[in-house]
Coordinates of C-alpha atoms and ligand atoms in Angstrom, one line a residue:
M1 CA 47.9 269.9 207.9
H2 CA 48.0 266.6 210.0
R3 CA 45.6 264.9 209.7
R4 CA 43.1 263.5 211.9
T5 CA 39.9 263.0 210.6
E6 CA 39.1 258.8 210.0
Y7 CA 40.5 257.4 206.8
L8 CA 40.1 254.0 204.4
T9 CA 37.3 253.3 207.1
H10 CA 35.3 250.8 205.1
P11 CA 36.4 247.4 205.7
I12 CA 38.0 246.9 202.5
F13 CA 40.6 248.3 203.3
H14 CA 41.4 246.5 206.1
M15 CA 40.8 242.9 206.1
N16 CA 44.1 241.8 204.8
R17 CA 47.5 242.7 206.5
A18 CA 49.2 240.7 205.6
E19 CA 50.8 240.1 202.8
T20 CA 49.9 236.3 202.0
E21 CA 46.6 237.1 202.8
M22 CA 47.0 240.4 200.4
M23 CA 48.1 237.7 197.5
R24 CA 45.2 235.6 198.5
Y25 CA 42.2 238.0 197.8
M26 CA 43.5 238.9 195.1
R27 CA 44.2 235.3 193.8
R28 CA 39.9 234.9 194.9
L29 CA 38.8 237.7 192.7
A30 CA 41.1 236.6 189.2
D31 CA 39.8 232.9 190.0
R32 CA 35.6 235.0 189.9
D33 CA 36.8 236.8 186.9
L34 CA 36.6 234.9 183.7
A35 CA 39.1 236.5 181.6
L36 CA 41.7 235.9 178.9
D37 CA 43.5 234.0 180.8
R38 CA 40.9 231.3 181.2
A39 CA 39.5 231.2 177.8
M40 CA 37.9 233.2 173.8
I41 CA 36.1 236.6 174.6
P42 CA 34.4 236.6 171.2
L43 CA 32.9 240.2 172.4
G44 CA 33.0 241.8 168.8
S45 CA 33.4 244.6 167.5
C46 CA 36.3 244.9 170.7
T47 CA 39.1 242.0 169.4
M48 CA 39.9 241.0 172.7
K49 CA 43.5 239.2 171.5
L50 CA 46.2 238.5 173.1
N51 CA 48.2 240.9 174.6
A52 CA 51.6 239.3 174.4
A53 CA 54.0 239.2 177.6
A54 CA 56.6 240.1 176.2
E55 CA 54.9 243.4 174.3
M56 CA 53.5 243.7 177.8
M57 CA 57.0 244.0 179.4
P58 CA 58.9 247.1 178.6
I59 CA 56.0 249.3 180.5
S60 CA 57.4 248.3 183.7
W61 CA 61.3 249.0 183.2
P62 CA 62.2 252.5 184.7
E63 CA 62.6 253.6 181.2
F64 CA 59.5 253.6 180.3
A65 CA 57.3 254.2 183.9
H66 CA 59.6 256.4 185.5
M67 CA 58.8 259.2 182.8
H68 CA 56.9 262.7 183.7
P69 CA 54.3 263.8 181.3
F70 CA 56.4 266.7 180.7
A71 CA 59.5 265.7 180.6
P72 CA 61.0 268.5 178.2
S73 CA 61.6 266.9 175.2
E74 CA 65.6 266.8 175.3
Q75 CA 64.9 264.1 178.6
A76 CA 62.7 262.7 176.4
A77 CA 64.7 261.6 173.1
G78 CA 63.6 257.8 173.5
Y79 CA 60.7 258.3 173.6
T80 CA 60.6 260.7 170.7
E81 CA 62.1 257.7 168.6
M82 CA 59.6 255.2 170.1
V83 CA 56.3 257.3 169.1
D84 CA 58.2 258.6 165.3
D85 CA 58.7 255.4 165.1
L86 CA 55.2 254.0 166.1
S87 CA 53.8 257.0 163.9
D88 CA 55.7 256.1 160.5
K89 CA 54.5 252.9 160.9
L90 CA 51.1 253.5 161.0
C91 CA 51.0 255.7 158.6
V92 CA 52.0 252.9 156.5
I93 CA 49.5 250.7 157.7
T94 CA 46.6 253.7 157.3
G95 CA 48.0 255.3 154.4
Y96 CA 47.7 258.4 156.1
D97 CA 50.1 261.4 156.2
A98 CA 50.2 261.8 160.4
I99 CA 49.7 260.7 163.8
S100 CA 48.4 262.4 166.6
M101 CA 50.1 260.5 169.7
Q102 CA 47.4 262.1 172.0
P103 CA 44.0 260.6 172.1
N104 CA 42.9 258.4 175.3
S105 CA 40.6 256.4 173.8
G106 CA 38.8 255.3 170.6
A107 CA 36.2 258.2 171.5
Q108 CA 38.8 260.7 171.8
G109 CA 40.0 260.3 168.9
E110 CA 36.4 261.0 167.1
Y111 CA 36.1 264.3 169.2
A112 CA 40.2 264.6 167.9
G113 CA 39.3 263.8 163.9
L114 CA 36.3 266.4 164.6
L115 CA 36.9 268.8 165.6
T116 CA 40.6 269.0 163.3
I117 CA 37.8 269.0 160.1
A118 CA 36.1 271.6 161.9
A119 CA 39.4 273.2 161.9
Y120 CA 40.5 272.6 158.8
H121 CA 36.1 274.0 157.3
R122 CA 37.5 277.1 159.3
A123 CA 40.2 277.5 157.8
N124 CA 38.1 277.5 154.4
G125 CA 36.1 280.0 155.4
E126 CA 33.6 277.4 155.4
G127 CA 33.0 277.3 159.3
H128 CA 29.3 276.8 158.4
R129 CA 29.5 273.6 157.6
N130 CA 27.8 271.4 160.4
I131 CA 26.2 268.9 159.6
C132 CA 27.5 265.1 159.3
L133 CA 26.0 262.0 158.1
I134 CA 25.5 258.4 160.5
P135 CA 24.9 255.6 158.7
M136 CA 22.2 253.7 161.3
S137 CA 24.6 251.0 162.5
A138 CA 26.8 253.0 163.5
H139 CA 29.0 252.4 166.9
G140 CA 27.1 255.2 169.4
T141 CA 30.5 257.2 170.1
N142 CA 29.9 258.7 165.9
P143 CA 27.0 260.4 166.9
A144 CA 28.2 261.4 170.6
S145 CA 31.1 262.9 169.3
A146 CA 29.5 264.6 166.0
Q147 CA 27.1 266.7 168.9
M148 CA 30.5 266.7 171.3
V149 CA 31.7 269.4 168.1
G150 CA 28.8 270.7 168.2
W151 CA 27.7 269.2 164.8
K152 CA 24.2 268.4 163.4
V153 CA 24.0 264.4 163.6
V154 CA 22.0 262.8 159.8
P155 CA 20.8 259.4 160.2
V156 CA 21.4 257.3 157.9
K157 CA 19.1 254.8 156.8
S158 CA 20.2 251.0 156.7
A159 CA 19.6 249.0 153.2
E160 CA 18.1 245.1 153.5
N161 CA 21.3 243.4 153.9
G162 CA 22.6 246.0 156.4
D163 CA 24.3 248.1 154.4
I164 CA 24.5 251.7 153.6
D165 CA 21.5 253.0 152.3
L166 CA 23.4 254.4 149.4
E167 CA 20.1 256.5 147.8
D168 CA 19.6 258.0 151.5
F169 CA 22.8 258.5 151.8
R170 CA 23.0 260.5 148.5
A171 CA 20.0 262.3 149.1
K172 CA 21.0 263.4 152.6
A173 CA 24.5 265.1 151.0
E174 CA 22.3 266.6 148.5
K175 CA 20.4 268.3 150.8
H176 CA 22.6 269.3 153.4
G177 CA 24.7 270.0 150.8
E178 CA 26.7 273.4 151.7
N179 CA 26.3 272.8 154.8
L180 CA 27.6 268.9 156.0
A181 CA 30.4 269.0 157.4
G182 CA 31.5 265.4 156.9
C183 CA 30.6 261.7 157.4
M184 CA 31.5 259.0 160.1
I185 CA 31.8 255.9 158.4
T186 CA 33.1 252.8 159.8
Y187 CA 34.5 250.2 157.7
P188 CA 34.2 247.3 157.9
S189 CA 31.2 248.8 159.2
T190 CA 29.7 247.8 162.3
H191 CA 27.5 244.9 160.5
G192 CA 30.5 242.7 160.2
V193 CA 30.6 243.1 156.8
F194 CA 33.2 244.8 153.7
E195 CA 31.0 246.9 151.9
E196 CA 31.6 247.3 148.8
T197 CA 30.1 251.2 148.4
V198 CA 33.1 252.4 150.5
H199 CA 34.7 254.4 148.0
E200 CA 31.5 256.1 146.6
V201 CA 29.9 257.1 150.5
C202 CA 33.2 258.7 150.0
K203 CA 33.2 260.2 146.9
I204 CA 29.6 261.6 147.8
T205 CA 30.9 263.3 150.6
H206 CA 33.4 265.0 149.3
D207 CA 31.5 266.2 145.6
F208 CA 29.6 268.1 148.5
G209 CA 32.1 269.8 150.6
G210 CA 33.0 267.2 153.5
Q211 CA 35.4 265.4 155.0
V212 CA 34.7 261.5 155.6
Y213 CA 35.7 260.1 158.7
I214 CA 35.9 256.1 158.7
D215 CA 36.4 254.8 162.5
G216 CA 39.0 252.7 162.5
A217 CA 37.8 250.1 165.4
N218 CA 37.5 246.9 162.3
M219 CA 41.0 247.7 161.3
N220 CA 41.8 244.9 163.5
A221 CA 40.2 243.6 159.7
M222 CA 42.2 245.9 157.7
V223 CA 45.8 245.9 158.5
G224 CA 48.1 245.2 155.3
L225 CA 45.2 244.5 153.4
S226 CA 43.1 247.4 153.1
R227 CA 44.5 250.7 154.3
P228 CA 41.5 253.8 155.0
G229 CA 43.3 256.5 153.8
D230 CA 42.9 254.3 150.2
L231 CA 39.3 253.6 150.7
G232 CA 38.7 258.1 150.7
G233 CA 39.6 258.4 154.4
D234 CA 41.1 262.0 155.6
V235 CA 40.9 260.7 159.0
S236 CA 40.3 258.1 161.2
H237 CA 41.3 256.8 164.7
L238 CA 43.3 253.5 165.5
N239 CA 41.9 252.1 169.2
L240 CA 45.9 250.7 169.7
H241 CA 43.9 249.1 172.7
K242 CA 41.9 247.1 170.1
T243 CA 43.9 246.3 167.5
F244 CA 47.4 247.1 168.9
A245 CA 47.2 244.9 171.5
I246 CA 47.5 247.4 174.4
P247 CA 44.8 245.0 177.3
H248 CA 41.6 246.6 177.2
G249 CA 39.4 244.1 179.9
G250 CA 38.5 245.9 182.7
G251 CA 38.1 249.1 180.8
G252 CA 42.0 249.9 181.3
P253 CA 44.0 253.1 180.1
G254 CA 43.9 252.9 175.9
M255 CA 45.1 255.1 173.0
G256 CA 43.3 256.5 170.6
P257 CA 45.8 257.8 167.7
I258 CA 44.5 259.4 165.1
G259 CA 45.5 259.5 161.5
V260 CA 45.1 262.3 158.8
K261 CA 45.9 263.4 155.0
A262 CA 48.3 266.0 154.8
H263 CA 45.8 268.6 154.1
L264 CA 44.4 268.1 157.4
T265 CA 48.1 267.7 159.3
P266 CA 48.4 271.6 160.0
H267 CA 44.8 271.5 162.1
L268 CA 45.5 268.7 164.7
P269 CA 45.5 269.2 168.3
G270 CA 48.3 271.5 170.0
H271 CA 49.3 271.3 173.3
P272 CA 51.2 274.2 175.6
E273 CA 54.2 272.4 175.3
T274 CA 54.8 271.1 172.5
G275 CA 53.0 273.5 170.4
G276 CA 49.9 273.4 167.5
T277 CA 47.8 275.9 166.5
Q278 CA 44.7 274.1 167.5
G279 CA 43.7 273.2 171.6
P280 CA 44.6 270.4 173.6
V281 CA 42.5 267.2 173.4
S282 CA 43.9 265.5 176.0
A283 CA 46.4 266.4 179.2
A284 CA 49.8 265.1 177.5
P285 CA 51.4 266.1 174.5
L286 CA 51.4 262.5 173.9
G287 CA 48.2 260.7 175.2
S288 CA 49.6 257.8 177.8
A289 CA 52.2 256.9 175.9
S290 CA 53.5 255.1 178.0
I291 CA 51.4 252.6 177.5
L292 CA 52.7 252.6 172.9
A293 CA 55.3 250.6 174.0
I294 CA 52.8 247.4 173.4
S295 CA 52.5 248.6 170.5
W296 CA 55.9 249.4 169.3
A297 CA 56.6 246.0 170.7
Y298 CA 53.5 244.5 168.8
C299 CA 54.4 245.7 165.6
L300 CA 58.4 245.1 165.6
M301 CA 58.1 241.2 167.1
M302 CA 55.2 241.3 164.0
G303 CA 57.2 242.3 161.5
G304 CA 55.1 243.6 157.8
D305 CA 54.2 239.8 157.2
G306 CA 52.6 239.1 160.8
L307 CA 50.2 241.7 160.5
T308 CA 48.9 241.0 157.9
Q309 CA 48.9 237.3 158.0
A310 CA 47.1 237.6 161.6
T311 CA 44.6 239.7 160.2
R312 CA 44.6 237.7 157.6
V313 CA 43.4 234.6 160.0
A314 CA 41.8 237.1 162.2
I315 CA 39.5 236.5 159.3
L316 CA 39.6 233.5 158.7
N317 CA 38.7 233.0 162.4
G318 CA 35.4 235.0 162.3
N319 CA 34.3 233.0 158.5
Y320 CA 34.9 229.7 160.1
I321 CA 32.7 230.5 163.0
A322 CA 30.1 231.7 160.5
K323 CA 30.4 228.9 158.2
R324 CA 30.3 226.0 161.3
L325 CA 27.1 227.7 163.1
E326 CA 25.5 227.6 159.7
G327 CA 21.6 225.7 159.4
A328 CA 21.5 226.3 163.1
F329 CA 21.7 230.1 163.5
D330 CA 21.3 232.4 160.9
V331 CA 24.3 235.6 160.2
L332 CA 22.4 238.0 159.8
Y333 CA 24.5 240.5 157.1
K334 CA 27.0 238.7 154.8
G335 CA 28.9 240.3 151.7
P336 CA 27.6 239.2 148.5
T337 CA 30.4 237.0 148.1
G338 CA 28.1 235.3 151.1
R339 CA 31.6 235.8 153.3
V340 CA 31.4 238.3 156.6
A341 CA 34.8 240.4 157.5
H342 CA 36.3 239.1 160.5
E343 CA 33.4 239.2 162.8
C344 CA 29.9 237.5 162.8
I345 CA 26.1 239.5 164.2
I346 CA 24.7 235.7 164.4
D347 CA 20.4 236.6 165.2
T348 CA 18.9 234.9 168.0
R349 CA 15.6 237.1 168.0
P350 CA 13.4 233.8 166.6
F351 CA 14.4 232.3 169.9
A352 CA 12.2 234.9 171.4
D353 CA 8.3 233.5 169.7
R354 CA 9.7 229.8 168.7
A355 CA 11.0 228.9 172.1
G356 CA 10.8 231.8 174.9
V357 CA 14.5 231.6 174.6
T358 CA 16.1 235.6 175.1
V359 CA 19.8 236.5 173.5
E360 CA 20.5 236.9 177.3
D361 CA 19.6 233.1 178.0
I362 CA 22.1 232.6 175.4
A363 CA 24.4 234.5 177.1
K364 CA 24.5 233.2 180.2
R365 CA 24.4 229.9 179.1
L366 CA 28.2 230.4 176.9
I367 CA 29.3 230.9 181.0
D368 CA 28.1 228.0 182.3
C369 CA 30.3 226.3 179.0
G370 CA 33.4 228.5 179.9
F371 CA 32.4 230.9 177.7
H372 CA 32.5 235.1 178.0
A373 CA 29.9 235.9 176.3
P374 CA 30.0 237.5 172.9
T375 CA 28.7 240.9 172.1
M376 CA 25.0 241.0 173.1
S377 CA 22.4 242.4 171.5
W378 CA 25.3 245.4 169.4
P379 CA 24.5 247.0 166.7
V380 CA 21.4 245.0 166.2
A381 CA 18.5 244.5 170.0
G382 CA 18.6 240.5 170.3
T383 CA 20.8 239.4 168.9
L384 CA 25.0 238.3 169.6
M385 CA 28.3 239.6 167.7
I386 CA 31.3 237.0 168.0
E387 CA 34.1 238.1 167.0
P388 CA 36.8 235.4 167.7
T389 CA 40.0 237.0 166.5
E390 CA 43.3 236.0 165.2
S391 CA 44.3 234.6 168.3
E392 CA 42.8 231.3 169.2
T393 CA 43.4 228.6 168.2
K394 CA 41.2 226.2 165.7
A395 CA 40.4 223.8 169.3
E396 CA 39.8 226.8 171.0
L397 CA 37.0 228.0 167.7
D398 CA 35.5 224.3 168.0
R399 CA 34.7 223.9 172.1
F400 CA 33.4 227.4 171.7
C401 CA 31.4 226.0 168.3
D402 CA 30.9 222.6 170.0
A403 CA 29.2 225.5 173.8
M404 CA 27.2 227.2 170.9
L405 CA 25.7 224.2 168.9
A406 CA 24.7 222.4 171.9
I407 CA 22.6 225.3 172.7
R408 CA 21.5 225.7 169.9
D409 CA 19.9 221.9 170.6
E410 CA 18.9 223.1 174.1
I411 CA 16.5 225.1 172.2
A412 CA 15.2 223.3 170.0
A413 CA 13.8 220.5 173.2
I414 CA 12.3 223.6 174.2
E415 CA 11.1 224.2 170.7
K416 CA 9.8 220.8 171.0
G417 CA 8.3 220.7 174.2
D418 CA 10.9 217.9 175.1
S419 CA 11.9 220.7 177.1
D420 CA 10.3 222.7 180.3
A421 CA 9.2 225.8 178.6
E422 CA 10.9 227.4 182.1
N423 CA 12.5 225.1 184.1
N424 CA 15.7 224.7 181.5
P425 CA 19.0 224.7 181.7
L426 CA 18.9 227.9 180.0
K427 CA 16.5 230.2 181.5
N428 CA 18.5 228.6 185.2
A429 CA 21.7 229.5 183.3
P430 CA 24.1 229.6 184.7
H431 CA 24.5 228.0 187.5
T432 CA 26.5 227.3 190.7
M433 CA 28.7 225.0 192.9
E434 CA 26.1 225.7 195.0
D435 CA 23.1 224.7 192.7
L436 CA 25.9 222.0 191.8
V437 CA 25.6 220.2 195.9
K438 CA 22.5 221.3 197.2
D439 CA 19.6 219.4 196.5
W440 CA 18.4 218.9 192.6
D441 CA 14.5 218.8 191.6
R442 CA 15.3 219.8 188.3
P443 CA 13.9 217.8 185.2
Y444 CA 17.2 217.8 184.0
S445 CA 20.5 216.2 185.4
R446 CA 23.1 217.7 186.9
E447 CA 25.2 217.0 185.0
Q448 CA 23.0 218.9 181.6
G449 CA 23.2 221.7 184.0
C450 CA 26.3 222.0 184.7
F451 CA 29.0 220.0 182.3
P452 CA 27.7 221.1 179.1
P453 CA 29.7 220.6 176.3
G454 CA 32.0 223.8 176.1
A455 CA 33.1 223.1 180.2
F456 CA 36.0 221.7 180.7
R457 CA 35.6 219.0 183.9
V458 CA 38.9 219.9 186.0
D459 CA 39.4 223.0 185.2
K460 CA 35.6 224.1 185.2
Y461 CA 34.7 228.0 185.4
W462 CA 32.4 228.3 188.0
P463 CA 30.1 231.5 188.2
P464 CA 30.8 232.7 192.1
V465 CA 26.7 233.7 191.5
N466 CA 23.7 233.4 189.8
R467 CA 22.1 235.5 187.3
V468 CA 21.4 238.9 187.9
D469 CA 18.3 240.9 186.8
N470 CA 21.3 243.7 185.1
A471 CA 18.1 246.0 184.8
F472 CA 16.0 245.7 188.4
G473 CA 20.0 246.1 189.7
D474 CA 20.1 249.7 187.4
R475 CA 17.2 250.7 189.3
H476 CA 17.4 250.1 192.0
L477 CA 20.6 251.0 193.5
V478 CA 21.6 249.0 197.0
C479 CA 24.4 250.8 199.1
T480 CA 27.3 248.3 200.2
C481 CA 28.6 250.9 202.2
P482 CA 29.8 251.6 206.2
P483 CA 25.7 252.5 207.3
M484 CA 25.8 256.5 208.3
D485 CA 25.7 256.8 211.5
E486 CA 29.4 255.6 211.0
Y487 CA 30.2 258.5 208.9
A488 CA 28.0 260.4 211.2
E489 CA 30.6 259.2 214.3
A490 CA 33.9 259.6 212.4
A491 CA 33.2 263.5 211.7
E492 CA 31.7 263.9 215.8
Ligands
PLP501 C1 34.6 250.6 170.4 C2 35.0 251.2 169.6 C3 35.5 252.6 169.5 C4 35.2 253.7 170.4 O1 36.1 253.0 171.0 P1 36.7 253.3 172.0 O2 38.0 252.9 172.6 O3 36.4 252.3 173.6 O4 36.3 255.1 172.7 C5 34.0 253.5 168.3 N1 33.6 253.0 167.3 C6 33.6 251.4 166.9 C7 33.6 250.7 166.1 C8 34.4 250.5 168.2 O5 33.8 249.5 167.9

């Protein structure tokens, strides 16, 4: 069985032969990254909050780290205690009666939740119900999950103000009444608004025999203040890697447990290891159990009052940004009181006509200012969705707003004809150190190009490359692997 073929032949596996070199290599990669350890990442719907060191410490302790996912339960009493306590807390927070810790992501939670609803319908002799109403504003995972359980997705229109069009919702629920499996809604909506019709939407669905899935990705605007179970939801997922402090930049492991009302409890995903009547949705009975320690520690250290205060500050921060940007940028959707939830969508589409400035130009310019861009073109194309979270200080929020307002001034200069429409700081963003030191033949200064408001003088973030054409790159794959003849040689 001794392997004789070459392996790990790519140079990347051999360039660092000393720990010192390896350390420096990793540091170089980290320096090229614009992460939470450097600046706010205001990605709307992603809830990029602090992942406190104290919350993450336990996951490297051998007691947590070295437990096998299939260890017999009598050897995992500590895990059982932790998971039971976390489940109890999440039930209190959501207003549900039981939690399944199997799903490893929000999307997987949706899938598990819809399977649970489908099993419930089957148990009631109504397995034919297969229509799922989903508002146009929904996250793409919602219709994808409904498709995966074999349901038919019926989209529901948005009203002028971005809310679910209630009449359209009612009409479609009525039309499909006998076959209505349920609906998937998000609260507060992905438009960043607490929709006042949420009770009505749940009631209509229930009246026609459907079940309500409330997407819990926006729980950071709810914890301690309102509960999906009280709004009329039958099942929700929680993104523990959003609201409950598990780090998720760079696609790290997540957890998307679902909470359900009592009538759905018997239909939750089961597992060969732990029993239950349904099949599992995940290899391990408790999903990615080790990282649950992070969310547990977060709840324990915050306490109930602390969690509620975090929600209040998250909502306050979202509204602070919306208010400070008022006049310069239009906030696309607001509630009837003129407020947003914990995030806001700003409309950058008008600048395309007036100044030829696109949402991407603004996103790239924010890199010059030392910020990771907000969520771009989702859920509305050509807009930016900003979610600051409770973790950011007022100073950091102001640094961001100053940067955005300065960008607005740069757009205004183009609108007025004071700045060239093609050769300007927005179109040339982001600026690299290379741009700064090479010959400068631009109609604006080095200072303005490389050090806009928001950028730090000493700890300036320098992007390693200029703008790349993402769409072009996606369609023109360039292989950076060793050439084929090296494979041929290795094969010989
Ligand atoms: C993040 C998110 C999801 C999906 O969660 P994942 O953990 O990324 O799979 C679903 N809905 C909304 C509204 C989200 O923001």
